[in-house]
Short mmCIF file of C-alpha atoms in Angstrom, two decimals:
data_model
loop_
_atom_site.label_atom_id
_atom_site.label_comp_id
_atom_site.label_asym_id
_atom_site.label_seq_id
_atom_site.Cartn_x
_atom_site.Cartn_y
_atom_site.Cartn_z
CA MET A 1 131.06 47.52 120.87
CA ILE A 2 133.76 49.23 122.99
CA GLN A 3 136.93 49.95 121.03
CA SER A 4 140.43 48.89 122.11
CA GLU A 5 141.60 49.85 125.59
CA GLU A 6 144.51 51.99 124.37
CA ARG A 7 143.29 53.63 121.17
CA LEU A 8 141.21 56.80 121.49
CA ALA A 9 141.42 58.87 118.31
CA SER A 10 139.28 57.01 115.79
CA PRO A 11 136.29 57.61 113.48
CA LEU A 12 134.02 56.36 116.29
CA PHE A 13 135.48 58.88 118.75
CA PHE A 14 134.84 61.82 116.40
CA ARG A 15 131.36 60.53 115.53
CA LEU A 16 130.61 60.95 119.23
CA LEU A 17 132.64 64.04 120.11
CA ILE A 18 131.48 66.39 117.34
CA PRO A 19 127.69 65.99 117.82
CA PHE A 20 127.75 65.71 121.62
CA GLY A 21 130.39 68.43 121.99
CA PHE A 22 128.43 70.84 119.80
CA ALA A 23 125.22 70.12 121.73
CA PHE A 24 126.94 70.91 125.04
CA PHE A 25 128.54 74.06 123.60
CA ILE A 26 125.21 75.48 122.43
CA GLY A 27 123.52 74.46 125.68
CA MET A 28 126.06 76.32 127.82
CA PHE A 29 125.95 79.28 125.44
CA MET A 30 122.16 79.61 125.66
CA GLY A 31 122.19 79.08 129.41
CA SER A 32 124.65 81.94 129.94
CA ILE A 33 123.45 84.40 127.30
CA ASN A 34 121.03 86.19 129.64
CA SER A 35 123.97 87.86 131.40
CA ILE A 36 124.55 89.92 128.24
CA LEU A 37 120.95 90.15 127.00
CA ALA A 38 119.52 91.23 130.35
CA PRO A 39 119.55 95.03 129.74
CA VAL A 40 117.96 94.60 126.31
CA ILE A 41 115.27 92.25 127.59
CA VAL A 42 114.49 94.50 130.56
CA ALA A 43 114.06 97.47 128.20
CA ASP A 44 111.93 95.56 125.67
CA PHE A 45 109.61 93.91 128.19
CA GLY A 46 109.62 96.41 131.04
CA LEU A 47 110.76 93.80 133.55
CA SER A 48 111.51 94.47 137.19
CA PRO A 49 114.73 93.05 138.70
CA ALA A 50 112.60 90.41 140.43
CA ASP A 51 111.01 89.42 137.12
CA LEU A 52 114.40 89.14 135.43
CA GLY A 53 115.85 87.13 138.31
CA PHE A 54 112.96 84.69 138.28
CA ILE A 55 113.11 84.22 134.51
CA SER A 56 116.83 83.47 134.74
CA SER A 57 116.45 81.08 137.66
CA VAL A 58 113.68 79.10 135.94
CA ASN A 59 116.24 77.90 133.42
CA LEU A 60 118.46 76.45 136.14
CA ILE A 61 115.60 75.07 138.21
CA SER A 62 114.13 73.19 135.24
CA PHE A 63 117.64 72.03 134.29
CA GLY A 64 118.15 70.51 137.73
CA LEU A 65 114.71 68.91 138.05
CA ALA A 66 115.05 67.31 134.62
CA GLN A 67 118.08 65.29 135.78
CA ILE A 68 115.99 62.56 137.44
CA PRO A 69 113.85 61.50 134.43
CA LEU A 70 116.93 62.10 132.27
CA GLY A 71 118.92 59.43 134.10
CA VAL A 72 116.10 56.92 133.77
CA SER A 73 115.72 57.63 130.05
CA LEU A 74 119.47 57.34 129.40
CA ASP A 75 119.55 53.84 130.86
CA ARG A 76 116.29 52.73 129.22
CA ARG A 77 116.56 54.36 125.77
CA GLY A 78 120.23 55.24 125.32
CA ALA A 79 122.03 58.57 124.93
CA LYS A 80 121.31 59.20 121.25
CA LYS A 81 117.51 58.93 121.38
CA THR A 82 117.22 60.66 124.75
CA LEU A 83 119.27 63.72 123.81
CA ALA A 84 117.69 64.04 120.35
CA VAL A 85 114.22 64.31 121.91
CA MET A 86 115.44 66.76 124.56
CA LEU A 87 117.11 68.98 121.99
CA VAL A 88 113.84 69.19 120.07
CA ILE A 89 112.32 70.57 123.30
CA ALA A 90 115.23 73.03 123.53
CA PHE A 91 114.68 74.04 119.89
CA VAL A 92 111.06 74.90 120.64
CA GLY A 93 112.20 76.86 123.69
CA VAL A 94 114.74 78.89 121.69
CA LEU A 95 112.15 79.66 119.01
CA LEU A 96 109.70 80.79 121.69
CA PHE A 97 112.40 82.95 123.24
CA ALA A 98 113.04 84.67 119.91
CA ALA A 99 109.31 85.24 119.36
CA ALA A 100 108.37 86.11 122.97
CA ARG A 101 106.02 89.07 123.42
CA GLY A 102 105.44 88.98 127.18
CA TYR A 103 106.58 87.80 130.59
CA LEU A 104 104.84 84.40 130.46
CA SER A 105 106.27 83.50 127.06
CA LEU A 106 109.76 84.44 128.27
CA LEU A 107 109.24 82.28 131.34
CA ALA A 108 108.02 79.31 129.29
CA SER A 109 110.89 79.63 126.82
CA ARG A 110 113.56 79.54 129.53
CA ALA A 111 111.88 76.56 131.21
CA LEU A 112 111.81 74.63 127.92
CA MET A 113 115.46 75.46 127.28
CA GLY A 114 116.40 74.33 130.78
CA VAL A 115 114.72 70.96 130.27
CA GLY A 116 115.95 70.58 126.70
CA PHE A 117 119.62 71.34 127.33
CA SER A 118 119.75 69.46 130.65
CA GLY A 119 120.81 66.24 128.92
CA SER A 120 123.66 67.59 126.81
CA LEU A 121 126.46 66.71 129.23
CA MET A 122 125.06 63.61 130.93
CA ALA A 123 124.02 62.04 127.60
CA SER A 124 127.55 62.48 126.27
CA PHE A 125 129.02 60.88 129.41
CA LYS A 126 126.64 57.95 129.00
CA ALA A 127 127.53 57.51 125.30
CA TYR A 128 131.26 57.70 125.94
CA ALA A 129 130.97 55.14 128.76
CA HIS A 130 129.08 52.84 126.36
CA TRP A 131 131.43 53.11 123.37
CA LEU A 132 134.92 54.10 124.55
CA PRO A 133 137.56 52.40 126.73
CA ARG A 134 137.04 53.10 130.42
CA LYS A 135 140.74 53.84 130.96
CA ARG A 136 140.41 56.91 128.70
CA LEU A 137 137.12 58.25 130.05
CA ALA A 138 138.70 60.92 132.27
CA LEU A 139 140.39 62.46 129.23
CA VAL A 140 137.28 62.16 127.07
CA TYR A 141 135.03 63.69 129.72
CA SER A 142 137.34 66.68 130.09
CA ILE A 143 137.47 67.25 126.32
CA GLN A 144 133.67 67.19 126.26
CA SER A 145 133.41 69.48 129.29
CA VAL A 146 135.80 72.13 127.98
CA LEU A 147 133.54 72.62 124.96
CA GLY A 148 130.85 73.72 127.41
CA GLY A 149 133.35 76.06 129.06
CA ILE A 150 134.05 77.61 125.67
CA GLY A 151 130.30 78.02 125.20
CA PHE A 152 130.19 79.90 128.51
CA MET A 153 132.98 82.22 127.35
CA ALA A 154 131.37 82.72 123.92
CA ALA A 155 128.22 84.04 125.60
CA THR A 156 130.07 87.09 126.93
CA ARG A 157 132.01 89.55 124.75
CA PRO A 158 131.26 87.83 121.39
CA VAL A 159 127.53 88.28 122.05
CA SER A 160 128.05 91.97 122.79
CA ILE A 161 129.84 92.35 119.47
CA ALA A 162 127.10 90.46 117.60
CA LEU A 163 124.44 92.74 119.08
CA GLU A 164 126.18 95.71 117.46
CA TYR A 165 125.28 94.25 114.05
CA MET A 166 121.91 92.55 114.55
CA PRO A 167 118.80 92.66 116.81
CA TRP A 168 118.79 90.22 119.71
CA ARG A 169 115.86 88.29 118.24
CA THR A 170 117.84 87.65 115.03
CA LEU A 171 120.74 86.37 117.10
CA ILE A 172 118.43 83.99 118.98
CA MET A 173 116.97 82.72 115.68
CA LEU A 174 120.51 81.90 114.55
CA CYS A 175 120.94 80.01 117.81
CA ALA A 176 117.74 78.08 117.04
CA GLY A 177 119.31 77.07 113.74
CA ALA A 178 122.37 75.82 115.62
CA VAL A 179 120.16 73.69 117.90
CA PHE A 180 118.38 72.21 114.86
CA LEU A 181 121.79 71.40 113.34
CA SER A 182 122.72 69.67 116.58
CA VAL A 183 119.60 67.46 116.36
CA LEU A 184 120.48 66.52 112.78
CA MET A 185 124.05 65.59 113.71
CA LEU A 186 122.82 63.37 116.52
CA ALA A 187 120.35 61.62 114.26
CA LEU A 188 122.71 61.12 111.29
CA VAL A 189 126.19 60.75 112.81
CA VAL A 190 125.98 59.16 116.28
CA PRO A 191 125.75 55.34 116.40
CA ASP A 192 122.71 53.86 118.12
CA ASP A 193 123.29 52.86 121.73
CA SER A 194 119.78 51.70 122.62
CA PRO A 195 119.80 48.83 125.16
CA SER A 196 119.67 45.51 123.32
CA GLY A 197 117.39 43.84 125.87
CA GLU A 198 113.68 44.30 126.17
CA ALA A 199 112.72 47.64 127.70
CA SER A 200 111.57 47.51 131.29
CA GLY A 201 107.82 47.69 131.76
CA ASP A 202 108.15 49.29 135.18
CA SER A 203 106.42 52.60 135.72
CA LEU A 204 108.49 55.77 135.76
CA ALA A 205 107.61 56.23 139.45
CA LYS A 206 109.04 52.80 140.30
CA VAL A 207 112.21 53.37 138.29
CA PHE A 208 112.51 56.80 139.91
CA LYS A 209 112.40 55.20 143.36
CA GLU A 210 115.04 52.69 142.34
CA MET A 211 117.22 55.52 141.08
CA LEU A 212 116.94 57.40 144.35
CA LYS A 213 118.21 54.29 146.16
CA PHE A 214 121.58 55.03 144.62
CA ALA A 215 121.74 58.14 146.82
CA GLY A 216 122.29 55.83 149.79
CA ASP A 217 124.85 53.65 148.01
CA LYS A 218 128.23 53.82 149.74
CA ARG A 219 129.99 54.22 146.37
CA PHE A 220 127.95 57.36 145.67
CA ILE A 221 128.42 58.70 149.21
CA TYR A 222 132.21 58.24 149.06
CA VAL A 223 132.61 60.30 145.87
CA ALA A 224 129.79 62.86 145.71
CA PRO A 225 130.49 65.41 148.53
CA VAL A 226 133.61 67.18 147.20
CA VAL A 227 132.31 67.84 143.69
CA THR A 228 128.95 68.87 145.14
CA ALA A 229 130.57 71.41 147.46
CA THR A 230 132.93 72.87 144.86
CA GLU A 231 130.35 72.99 142.05
CA ALA A 232 127.94 74.75 144.43
CA VAL A 233 130.51 77.55 144.65
CA LEU A 234 130.98 77.48 140.87
CA PHE A 235 127.28 77.88 140.05
CA SER A 236 126.25 80.21 142.86
CA PHE A 237 129.16 82.62 142.28
CA SER A 238 129.78 82.49 138.53
CA TYR A 239 126.05 82.81 137.79
CA LEU A 240 125.26 85.48 140.39
CA TRP A 241 127.44 86.41 143.38
CA LEU A 242 130.97 86.82 142.00
CA GLY A 243 130.32 90.21 140.38
CA PRO A 244 128.70 91.69 143.52
CA TRP A 245 131.51 90.29 145.73
CA LEU A 246 134.13 91.95 143.53
CA ARG A 247 132.29 95.28 143.81
CA ASP A 248 131.25 95.11 147.46
CA VAL A 249 134.19 93.36 149.14
CA ALA A 250 137.16 93.93 146.79
CA MET A 251 135.81 97.43 145.93
CA LEU A 252 136.77 97.12 142.25
CA ASP A 253 135.47 99.33 139.46
CA GLU A 254 133.39 97.96 136.58
CA ARG A 255 136.35 97.55 134.23
CA ALA A 256 138.29 95.50 136.78
CA VAL A 257 135.19 93.47 137.62
CA GLY A 258 134.74 92.64 133.93
CA LEU A 259 138.36 91.57 133.54
CA LEU A 260 138.21 89.32 136.60
CA LEU A 261 134.95 87.76 135.45
CA LEU A 262 136.62 86.94 132.12
CA LEU A 263 139.66 85.56 133.93
CA SER A 264 137.43 83.42 136.14
CA SER A 265 135.50 82.03 133.16
CA THR A 266 138.84 81.15 131.57
CA GLY A 267 139.70 79.27 134.76
CA ILE A 268 136.43 77.34 134.43
CA ALA A 269 137.26 76.28 130.87
CA ALA A 270 140.84 75.37 131.80
CA GLY A 271 139.68 73.19 134.68
CA TYR A 272 137.17 71.42 132.46
CA LEU A 273 139.99 70.55 130.06
CA LEU A 274 142.85 69.79 132.41
CA ASN A 275 141.04 67.61 134.96
CA GLY A 276 140.90 64.77 132.47
CA VAL A 277 144.15 65.56 130.65
CA LEU A 278 146.13 65.54 133.90
CA ALA A 279 144.26 62.52 135.27
CA ASP A 280 145.04 60.56 132.10
CA LEU A 281 148.70 61.67 132.09
CA PHE A 282 149.33 61.04 135.79
CA ALA A 283 147.67 57.61 135.66
CA ARG A 284 149.73 56.58 132.61
CA LEU A 285 152.94 57.67 134.35
CA ASN A 286 151.85 56.04 137.64
CA TRP A 287 152.29 59.37 139.42
CA LEU A 288 148.81 59.92 140.79
CA THR A 289 145.53 58.04 140.80
CA TRP A 290 142.29 59.73 139.77
CA GLU A 291 141.18 59.63 143.38
CA LYS A 292 144.32 61.38 144.67
CA LEU A 293 144.00 64.09 141.99
CA TYR A 294 140.39 64.57 143.07
CA LEU A 295 141.46 64.88 146.72
CA TYR A 296 144.26 67.36 146.03
CA SER A 297 141.94 69.48 143.86
CA GLY A 298 139.43 69.64 146.70
CA LEU A 299 142.15 70.47 149.23
CA LEU A 300 143.67 73.28 147.14
CA PHE A 301 140.17 74.62 146.43
CA THR A 302 139.48 74.80 150.18
CA LEU A 303 142.77 76.60 150.87
CA LEU A 304 142.20 79.23 148.18
CA PHE A 305 138.61 79.72 149.28
CA ALA A 306 139.85 80.20 152.86
CA ALA A 307 142.20 82.95 151.66
CA LEU A 308 139.29 84.72 149.94
CA THR A 309 137.11 84.27 153.02
CA PHE A 310 139.53 85.80 155.52
CA CYS A 311 141.62 88.11 153.31
CA GLY A 312 139.06 89.27 150.74
CA GLY A 313 140.28 92.40 148.94
CA PRO A 314 141.64 93.72 145.65
CA LEU A 315 144.96 91.89 146.07
CA THR A 316 143.36 88.49 146.66
CA ALA A 317 140.49 88.91 144.17
CA PRO A 318 142.46 87.20 141.33
CA LEU A 319 142.38 84.03 143.44
CA TRP A 320 138.81 83.57 142.18
CA ALA A 321 140.29 82.36 138.88
CA GLY A 322 142.07 79.61 140.82
CA VAL A 323 138.92 78.76 142.77
CA MET A 324 136.92 78.43 139.56
CA PHE A 325 139.70 76.38 137.94
CA LEU A 326 139.78 73.94 140.86
CA SER A 327 135.97 73.75 141.02
CA THR A 328 135.94 72.23 137.53
CA MET A 329 139.04 70.12 138.21
CA THR A 330 136.79 68.12 140.56
CA MET A 331 134.80 66.97 137.52
CA ILE A 332 137.20 64.01 137.60
CA SER A 333 134.63 62.67 140.09
CA PHE A 334 132.36 61.64 137.19
CA PRO A 335 134.72 59.05 135.66
CA ILE A 336 135.70 57.97 139.19
CA ILE A 337 132.10 57.23 140.13
CA GLY A 338 131.35 55.88 136.65
CA ARG A 339 133.80 53.02 136.96
CA LEU A 340 132.41 52.01 140.35
CA PHE A 341 129.04 51.13 138.78
CA GLU A 342 127.85 48.95 135.92
CA THR A 343 127.49 50.54 132.49
CA ASN A 344 123.71 50.13 132.54
CA GLU A 345 123.57 52.15 135.78
CA THR A 346 125.81 55.08 134.82
CA GLY A 347 123.07 57.20 133.24
CA ARG A 348 121.11 57.24 136.50
CA ILE A 349 124.24 57.72 138.62
CA PHE A 350 125.50 60.68 136.56
CA ALA A 351 122.05 62.28 136.52
CA LEU A 352 121.62 61.77 140.27
CA LEU A 353 125.00 63.36 140.97
CA ASN A 354 124.16 66.29 138.69
CA PHE A 355 120.81 66.70 140.44
CA VAL A 356 122.45 66.78 143.89
CA ILE A 357 124.99 69.34 142.63
CA PHE A 358 122.24 71.64 141.35
CA LEU A 359 120.15 71.20 144.49
CA VAL A 360 123.03 72.20 146.77
CA SER A 361 124.02 75.02 144.39
CA PHE A 362 120.58 76.58 144.67
CA ALA A 363 120.68 76.20 148.46
CA VAL A 364 124.08 77.93 148.67
CA GLN A 365 122.99 80.71 146.33
CA TRP A 366 119.81 81.30 148.32
CA LEU A 367 121.56 81.08 151.71
CA LEU A 368 124.09 83.73 150.75
CA GLY A 369 121.28 86.14 149.88
CA VAL A 370 119.42 85.37 153.11
CA ILE A 371 122.53 86.09 155.18
CA LEU A 372 123.18 89.38 153.36
CA ASN A 373 119.62 90.46 154.14
CA PHE A 374 120.55 90.61 157.86
CA TYR A 375 123.12 93.33 157.17
CA PRO A 376 122.59 96.96 156.08
CA ILE A 377 123.15 98.08 152.50
CA VAL A 378 125.49 101.09 152.41
CA ASP A 379 125.79 103.22 149.25
CA GLY A 380 124.17 100.44 147.24
CA ARG A 381 126.72 97.85 148.39
CA PHE A 382 126.05 94.69 150.38
CA SER A 383 127.91 94.24 153.65
CA PRO A 384 131.44 92.71 153.52
CA ALA A 385 130.72 91.27 156.98
CA GLY A 386 127.67 89.47 155.58
CA TYR A 387 129.73 87.98 152.77
CA LYS A 388 132.35 86.83 155.29
CA VAL A 389 129.78 84.98 157.40
CA ALA A 390 128.34 83.28 154.31
CA LEU A 391 131.76 82.36 152.96
CA CYS A 392 132.75 80.90 156.34
CA LEU A 393 129.78 78.52 156.19
CA ILE A 394 130.61 77.55 152.59
CA LEU A 395 134.23 77.01 153.62
CA LEU A 396 133.17 74.65 156.40
CA MET A 397 131.11 72.65 153.89
CA ASN A 398 134.10 72.27 151.57
CA ALA A 399 136.51 71.42 154.38
CA ALA A 400 134.16 68.72 155.66
CA ALA A 401 133.72 67.28 152.15
CA THR A 402 137.48 67.14 151.60
CA ALA A 403 138.05 65.43 154.97
CA HIS A 404 135.33 62.91 154.08
CA LEU A 405 137.05 62.10 150.78
CA TYR A 406 140.41 61.66 152.52
CA ILE A 407 138.84 59.05 154.81
CA SER A 408 136.99 57.40 151.91
CA ILE A 409 139.85 56.96 149.41
CA PRO A 410 141.08 53.60 150.84
CA LYS A 411 137.49 52.31 150.63
CA ILE A 412 137.18 53.49 147.01
CA GLU A 413 140.48 51.77 146.14
CA LYS A 414 139.20 48.54 147.69
CA LEU A 415 135.97 48.76 145.65
CA LYS A 416 137.97 49.28 142.44
CA LYS A 417 139.90 46.05 143.10
CA GLY A 418 136.80 44.14 144.15
#
């Protein structure tokens, strides 16, 4: 039963936040940890750069592909049961990672972790939509999301410090214990949200087709483009291209690159937190609707990205922190789209949106590399001209998405009232 429309802090809220928040934290931590472990893994397993890149990408690919069955399961079985089963898969993957003795076992472990952790955010969104007042969902979603941002930050310098005191396999075993603890908390603390009606007897293929129909729904089309475009920049740059851009275009040394990467990850966490906090505050004060905040975030993102595209250099490099901050500010799109659909549809809608985001992110990441391949590598650095061409195309995508949202806002407002 949904609690009162005004009250948020309650035993029910914390019964949801602590288990789901911890699951998302550990999922983001394990997804990002390869950035620090890479040199150790390469040395232990004799991997080539191509091997390492493929192992890392398998985690994200499996994460994205798992979104479709995830959405179906969330609506048919509820968030608690769905995530508990998926975290068991992640637990097996983490154990296999710690025990890996060859390339194939590393590959399998990262694939299992990608599938297992893929539900940690969407399941929490589904549970919050089921149990908590809709007027407070923007705030709740941002609180949940910032825990993942903290997990991303924890997988950097703290991991380096831990490796000074223990082997990497011991560290991963401790992480496996954390995943097991997360499963226990879900099972013992979270209230059951299984659908009360009789489960559908439709085949997964049929339900999958029905889910994909949402991709053509005008409500989805109105909201999805901006967050898809901004998150594509977030994933393709924070996971791969930001470090090379800082070295090749801004010409920064390793110390400066490290500091800016840390600053950018802080921007990610801040955006995860503030998108909902500000949305909740502005709505309560009648200053700004969620939709207008979403639009202004996309517009400011596009302007900052334009500055980096045309004036890329050491003086403008700190703007990446603002770009990353605004990329996660657009997460307000999830509660916006959530209240346009029925509660029993939100699991599939959230998973579909997440799937589209990951699909476009991989396309952007791949396209940037393809473009750079057309330019010569000088002194081990990729061409600044190649980056500029790629960034111009990404900028056009974001500008078009923002213009689309501007045109769509009156239609979204009409749907809210309807």
